[in-house]
mmCIF file of C-alpha atoms in Angstrom:
data_model
loop_
_atom_site.group_PDB
_atom_site.id
_atom_site.type_symbol
_atom_site.label_atom_id
_atom_site.label_comp_id
_atom_site.label_asym_id
_atom_site.label_seq_id
_atom_site.Cartn_x
_atom_site.Cartn_y
_atom_site.Cartn_z
ATOM 1 C CA GLU A 15 13.153 10.246 1.290
ATOM 2 C CA ILE A 16 13.668 7.225 3.414
ATOM 3 C CA VAL A 17 14.435 4.180 0.910
ATOM 4 C CA LEU A 18 13.602 0.918 2.388
ATOM 5 C CA THR A 19 15.651 -2.497 1.138
ATOM 6 C CA GLN A 20 14.008 -5.764 1.665
ATOM 7 C CA SER A 21 16.007 -9.044 1.612
ATOM 8 C CA PRO A 22 15.861 -11.611 0.150
ATOM 9 C CA GLY A 23 14.192 -10.799 -2.959
ATOM 10 C CA THR A 24 12.950 -14.398 -3.090
ATOM 11 C CA LEU A 25 12.856 -16.769 -0.294
ATOM 12 C CA SER A 26 12.354 -20.702 -1.212
ATOM 13 C CA LEU A 27 10.920 -22.560 1.812
ATOM 14 C CA SER A 28 8.511 -25.515 2.346
ATOM 15 C CA PRO A 29 5.647 -25.497 4.379
ATOM 16 C CA GLY A 30 5.976 -25.935 8.100
ATOM 17 C CA GLU A 31 9.389 -23.969 7.835
ATOM 18 C CA ARG A 32 10.035 -20.575 9.581
ATOM 19 C CA ALA A 33 10.662 -17.723 7.064
ATOM 20 C CA THR A 34 12.667 -14.338 8.268
ATOM 21 C CA LEU A 35 12.080 -11.236 5.943
ATOM 22 C CA SER A 36 14.391 -8.116 6.789
ATOM 23 C CA CYS A 37 13.769 -4.776 5.859
ATOM 24 C CA ARG A 38 16.238 -1.985 6.324
ATOM 25 C CA ALA A 39 15.867 1.774 6.218
ATOM 26 C CA SER A 40 18.007 4.341 4.845
ATOM 27 C CA GLN A 41 17.609 6.392 7.937
ATOM 28 C CA SER A 42 16.088 5.769 11.279
ATOM 29 C CA VAL A 43 12.094 5.056 11.391
ATOM 30 C CA SER A 44 9.975 5.607 14.173
ATOM 31 C CA SER A 45 8.486 2.319 14.856
ATOM 32 C CA TYR A 46 5.285 3.542 15.411
ATOM 33 C CA TYR A 47 5.432 4.315 11.384
ATOM 34 C CA LEU A 48 6.292 0.980 9.957
ATOM 35 C CA ALA A 49 4.374 -1.471 8.526
ATOM 36 C CA TRP A 50 4.074 -5.079 6.636
ATOM 37 C CA TYR A 51 2.035 -6.086 4.131
ATOM 38 C CA GLN A 52 1.039 -9.534 2.259
ATOM 39 C CA GLN A 53 0.083 -9.505 -1.618
ATOM 40 C CA LYS A 54 -1.131 -12.439 -3.335
ATOM 41 C CA PRO A 55 -1.576 -12.313 -7.432
ATOM 42 C CA GLY A 56 -4.687 -10.191 -8.385
ATOM 43 C CA GLN A 57 -5.347 -8.988 -5.288
ATOM 44 C CA ALA A 58 -4.839 -5.690 -3.138
ATOM 45 C CA PRO A 59 -2.304 -5.802 -0.283
ATOM 46 C CA ARG A 60 -3.443 -7.022 3.074
ATOM 47 C CA LEU A 61 -1.768 -5.345 6.428
ATOM 48 C CA LEU A 62 -0.286 -8.000 8.589
ATOM 49 C CA ILE A 63 1.753 -5.682 11.041
ATOM 50 C CA TYR A 64 1.777 -2.058 11.906
ATOM 51 C CA GLY A 65 3.768 -0.360 14.717
ATOM 52 C CA ALA A 66 6.583 -2.738 13.764
ATOM 53 C CA SER A 67 5.151 -5.514 15.913
ATOM 54 C CA SER A 68 1.335 -5.286 16.555
ATOM 55 C CA ARG A 69 -0.817 -7.525 14.305
ATOM 56 C CA ALA A 70 -3.557 -6.454 12.544
ATOM 57 C CA THR A 71 -7.248 -7.683 12.991
ATOM 58 C CA GLY A 72 -7.618 -11.341 12.433
ATOM 59 C CA ILE A 73 -3.930 -12.148 11.550
ATOM 60 C CA PRO A 74 -2.860 -15.053 12.913
ATOM 61 C CA ASP A 75 0.004 -15.173 15.444
ATOM 62 C CA ARG A 76 2.420 -17.236 13.357
ATOM 63 C CA PHE A 77 3.163 -13.733 12.090
ATOM 64 C CA SER A 78 5.511 -11.435 14.028
ATOM 65 C CA GLY A 79 6.818 -8.296 13.512
ATOM 66 C CA SER A 80 10.181 -6.820 15.072
ATOM 67 C CA GLY A 81 12.855 -4.061 14.740
ATOM 68 C CA SER A 82 13.406 -0.672 15.412
ATOM 69 C CA GLY A 83 15.449 2.128 14.065
ATOM 70 C CA THR A 84 16.639 1.198 10.648
ATOM 71 C CA ASP A 85 16.478 -2.741 10.895
ATOM 72 C CA PHE A 86 13.032 -4.621 10.938
ATOM 73 C CA ALA A 87 11.939 -8.008 10.449
ATOM 74 C CA LEU A 88 8.950 -10.149 9.558
ATOM 75 C CA THR A 89 8.853 -13.841 10.776
ATOM 76 C CA ILE A 90 6.142 -16.255 9.807
ATOM 77 C CA SER A 91 6.898 -19.058 12.463
ATOM 78 C CA ARG A 92 5.347 -21.985 10.241
ATOM 79 C CA LEU A 93 4.561 -21.678 6.943
ATOM 80 C CA GLU A 94 0.981 -22.495 5.730
ATOM 81 C CA PRO A 95 -0.029 -23.164 1.753
ATOM 82 C CA GLU A 96 -1.636 -19.935 2.167
ATOM 83 C CA ASP A 97 1.231 -17.835 3.060
ATOM 84 C CA PHE A 98 3.140 -18.019 -0.336
ATOM 85 C CA ALA A 99 2.696 -14.482 -1.429
ATOM 86 C CA VAL A 100 4.895 -11.480 -1.831
ATOM 87 C CA TYR A 101 5.468 -9.360 1.526
ATOM 88 C CA TYR A 102 6.278 -5.601 1.348
ATOM 89 C CA CYS A 103 7.683 -3.231 4.169
ATOM 90 C CA GLN A 104 6.347 0.220 4.276
ATOM 91 C CA GLN A 105 7.139 3.451 6.479
ATOM 92 C CA PHE A 106 5.890 6.775 6.681
ATOM 93 C CA GLY A 107 8.013 9.715 7.994
ATOM 94 C CA ASN A 108 7.808 12.716 5.869
ATOM 95 C CA SER A 109 6.805 10.406 2.682
ATOM 96 C CA LEU A 110 5.458 7.342 2.506
ATOM 97 C CA THR A 111 7.658 4.477 0.782
ATOM 98 C CA PHE A 112 7.421 0.719 0.381
ATOM 99 C CA GLY A 113 9.957 -1.615 -0.132
ATOM 100 C CA GLY A 114 10.731 -3.434 -3.031
ATOM 101 C CA GLY A 115 8.907 -6.681 -1.892
ATOM 102 C CA THR A 116 10.233 -10.311 -0.667
ATOM 103 C CA LYS A 117 8.746 -13.344 -2.427
ATOM 104 C CA VAL A 118 8.065 -16.296 -0.496
ATOM 105 C CA GLU A 119 7.737 -19.385 -3.078
ATOM 106 C CA ILE A 120 7.403 -22.793 -2.380
ATOM 107 C CA LYS A 121 10.338 -25.088 -2.393
ATOM 108 C CA GLN B 22 -16.848 -2.444 7.844
ATOM 109 C CA LEU B 23 -15.352 0.157 5.725
ATOM 110 C CA GLN B 24 -14.900 -0.824 1.880
ATOM 111 C CA LEU B 25 -13.189 1.143 -0.954
ATOM 112 C CA GLN B 26 -14.045 1.067 -4.539
ATOM 113 C CA GLU B 27 -12.463 2.686 -7.373
ATOM 114 C CA SER B 28 -13.954 3.525 -10.505
ATOM 115 C CA GLY B 29 -12.678 5.512 -13.566
ATOM 116 C CA PRO B 30 -11.774 4.953 -17.404
ATOM 117 C CA ARG B 31 -9.447 2.016 -17.833
ATOM 118 C CA LEU B 32 -7.619 3.413 -20.972
ATOM 119 C CA VAL B 33 -6.068 7.257 -21.061
ATOM 120 C CA LYS B 34 -4.186 8.399 -23.928
ATOM 121 C CA PRO B 35 -0.820 9.664 -23.226
ATOM 122 C CA SER B 36 -0.461 13.489 -22.492
ATOM 123 C CA GLU B 37 -4.260 13.655 -21.134
ATOM 124 C CA THR B 38 -5.402 13.495 -17.608
ATOM 125 C CA LEU B 39 -6.347 10.151 -15.789
ATOM 126 C CA SER B 40 -9.100 10.750 -13.338
ATOM 127 C CA LEU B 41 -10.054 8.290 -10.806
ATOM 128 C CA THR B 42 -12.681 8.150 -8.127
ATOM 129 C CA CYS B 43 -12.705 5.836 -4.873
ATOM 130 C CA THR B 44 -16.571 5.398 -3.165
ATOM 131 C CA VAL B 45 -16.044 4.859 0.371
ATOM 132 C CA SER B 46 -19.074 2.800 2.159
ATOM 133 C CA GLY B 47 -19.242 1.293 5.675
ATOM 134 C CA GLY B 48 -18.311 4.675 7.414
ATOM 135 C CA SER B 49 -18.133 8.470 7.061
ATOM 136 C CA ILE B 50 -14.933 10.197 5.474
ATOM 137 C CA SER B 51 -15.623 13.090 7.055
ATOM 138 C CA LYS B 52 -15.900 11.273 10.745
ATOM 139 C CA ASN B 53 -12.902 9.409 10.708
ATOM 140 C CA SER B 54 -9.796 11.069 11.203
ATOM 141 C CA TYR B 55 -7.764 9.432 8.688
ATOM 142 C CA TYR B 56 -5.522 10.217 5.485
ATOM 143 C CA TRP B 57 -7.201 9.241 2.202
ATOM 144 C CA GLY B 58 -4.972 8.144 -0.455
ATOM 145 C CA TRP B 59 -3.740 6.520 -3.458
ATOM 146 C CA ILE B 60 -1.207 3.988 -4.244
ATOM 147 C CA ARG B 61 -0.246 2.391 -7.586
ATOM 148 C CA GLN B 62 1.649 -0.810 -8.885
ATOM 149 C CA PRO B 63 3.154 -1.103 -12.684
ATOM 150 C CA PRO B 64 2.258 -4.667 -13.876
ATOM 151 C CA GLY B 65 4.816 -6.944 -12.376
ATOM 152 C CA LYS B 66 6.699 -4.069 -10.082
ATOM 153 C CA GLY B 67 6.222 -2.884 -6.651
ATOM 154 C CA LEU B 68 3.967 -0.498 -4.767
ATOM 155 C CA GLU B 69 4.501 3.384 -5.211
ATOM 156 C CA TRP B 70 2.642 5.842 -3.038
ATOM 157 C CA ILE B 71 1.253 8.573 -5.139
ATOM 158 C CA GLY B 72 -0.334 10.920 -2.523
ATOM 159 C CA SER B 73 -2.771 11.192 0.352
ATOM 160 C CA MET B 74 -5.541 13.906 1.656
ATOM 161 C CA TYR B 75 -6.787 14.551 5.155
ATOM 162 C CA TYR B 76 -10.475 14.563 5.214
ATOM 163 C CA SER B 77 -10.168 18.468 6.377
ATOM 164 C CA GLY B 78 -8.478 19.254 2.885
ATOM 165 C CA SER B 79 -4.352 18.932 3.584
ATOM 166 C CA THR B 80 -2.432 17.031 1.706
ATOM 167 C CA HIS B 81 0.761 15.348 0.757
ATOM 168 C CA SER B 82 2.310 13.614 -2.106
ATOM 169 C CA ASN B 83 4.949 11.709 -3.475
ATOM 170 C CA PRO B 84 7.774 14.383 -4.343
ATOM 171 C CA SER B 85 8.252 12.298 -7.902
ATOM 172 C CA LEU B 86 4.622 12.973 -9.097
ATOM 173 C CA LYS B 87 3.654 15.937 -6.842
ATOM 174 C CA SER B 88 3.231 18.680 -9.992
ATOM 175 C CA ARG B 89 1.228 16.076 -11.358
ATOM 176 C CA VAL B 90 -1.118 15.214 -8.779
ATOM 177 C CA THR B 91 -4.018 16.188 -7.267
ATOM 178 C CA ILE B 92 -6.306 14.576 -4.998
ATOM 179 C CA SER B 93 -9.683 16.069 -3.859
ATOM 180 C CA VAL B 94 -12.311 14.918 -1.301
ATOM 181 C CA ASP B 95 -16.038 15.075 -1.310
ATOM 182 C CA THR B 96 -17.735 14.755 1.809
ATOM 183 C CA SER B 97 -21.354 14.777 0.226
ATOM 184 C CA LYS B 98 -20.780 11.927 -2.012
ATOM 185 C CA ASN B 99 -18.490 9.906 0.743
ATOM 186 C CA GLN B 100 -15.776 9.984 -2.416
ATOM 187 C CA PHE B 101 -12.152 10.950 -2.798
ATOM 188 C CA SER B 102 -10.692 11.273 -6.551
ATOM 189 C CA LEU B 103 -7.268 11.360 -7.872
ATOM 190 C CA LYS B 104 -6.259 13.194 -11.026
ATOM 191 C CA LEU B 105 -2.837 12.671 -12.738
ATOM 192 C CA THR B 106 -1.938 15.024 -15.587
ATOM 193 C CA SER B 107 0.338 14.622 -18.852
ATOM 194 C CA VAL B 108 0.379 10.707 -18.098
ATOM 195 C CA THR B 109 2.804 8.642 -20.679
ATOM 196 C CA ALA B 110 2.954 4.860 -20.734
ATOM 197 C CA ALA B 111 4.956 4.754 -17.065
ATOM 198 C CA ASP B 112 1.737 5.863 -15.665
ATOM 199 C CA THR B 113 0.119 2.363 -16.901
ATOM 200 C CA ALA B 114 -0.560 0.811 -13.307
ATOM 201 C CA VAL B 115 -3.124 -0.972 -11.125
ATOM 202 C CA TYR B 116 -4.347 2.171 -9.054
ATOM 203 C CA PHE B 117 -5.424 1.333 -5.419
ATOM 204 C CA CYS B 118 -7.458 3.802 -3.058
ATOM 205 C CA CYS B 119 -7.144 3.207 0.494
ATOM 206 C CA GLN B 120 -7.726 5.026 4.193
ATOM 207 C CA GLY B 121 -4.600 5.961 6.268
ATOM 208 C CA ASP B 122 -0.789 6.411 5.679
ATOM 209 C CA SER B 123 0.716 4.190 8.247
ATOM 210 C CA PRO B 124 -0.659 1.735 8.336
ATOM 211 C CA VAL B 125 -2.645 1.709 5.119
ATOM 212 C CA ASP B 126 -5.642 -0.107 5.675
ATOM 213 C CA PRO B 127 -8.238 -0.977 4.242
ATOM 214 C CA TRP B 128 -7.320 -0.663 0.319
ATOM 215 C CA GLY B 129 -9.764 -1.154 -2.780
ATOM 216 C CA GLN B 130 -9.290 -4.154 -4.856
ATOM 217 C CA GLY B 131 -7.380 -1.876 -7.294
ATOM 218 C CA THR B 132 -8.104 -1.193 -11.075
ATOM 219 C CA LEU B 133 -5.933 -1.383 -13.764
ATOM 220 C CA VAL B 134 -5.393 1.818 -15.799
ATOM 221 C CA THR B 135 -3.427 1.830 -19.009
ATOM 222 C CA VAL B 136 -2.001 4.792 -20.776
ATOM 223 C CA SER B 137 -1.783 3.868 -24.843
ATOM 224 C CA SER B 138 -3.110 5.687 -27.999
#
């Protein structure tokens, strides 16, 4: 099973700042099968990025994904008030696993 | 627009079987060439994949849950279902049904199932 480790656990930033979230895999992951999700309290996760770098329908261009192999990143170029949430990376190899999440909170 | 909705008992007794159904609207389970699956989230914790089933019948599931999980599809009702046997308090979670495995999209709104006597 591929383990995804997200860092940091919590990111404290102000609106307008840039956020960079990391997702590291215990073994190489096909970029095609790497996705990012946003989850707000009481809601289901929402797909942001698939294929490591493709934005899902309706996702603003301030969200971008990058990386390959074992190191992936989600960048939010300028944080908007609605972006404060928990973010998860996810991979599908021979099994489907999620990272532990990064909480982006207001500083 | 595809929408998914979970339904089933909210309270299950320890050692019994948790049963949930996901109703798909806005599209046909058998026409979309996707996996249909279940993911859960214990209160205050992260996401855990339970398993997925292709509309034609092939399945795959989390190795840690595989022996207790059954996922089935009823194309006539445009539904798919989850059965999780021998539940314990550790199975208390919000259960989400979903389409796809990578990416997972869309998701149902989720339903909290509590295991308690």
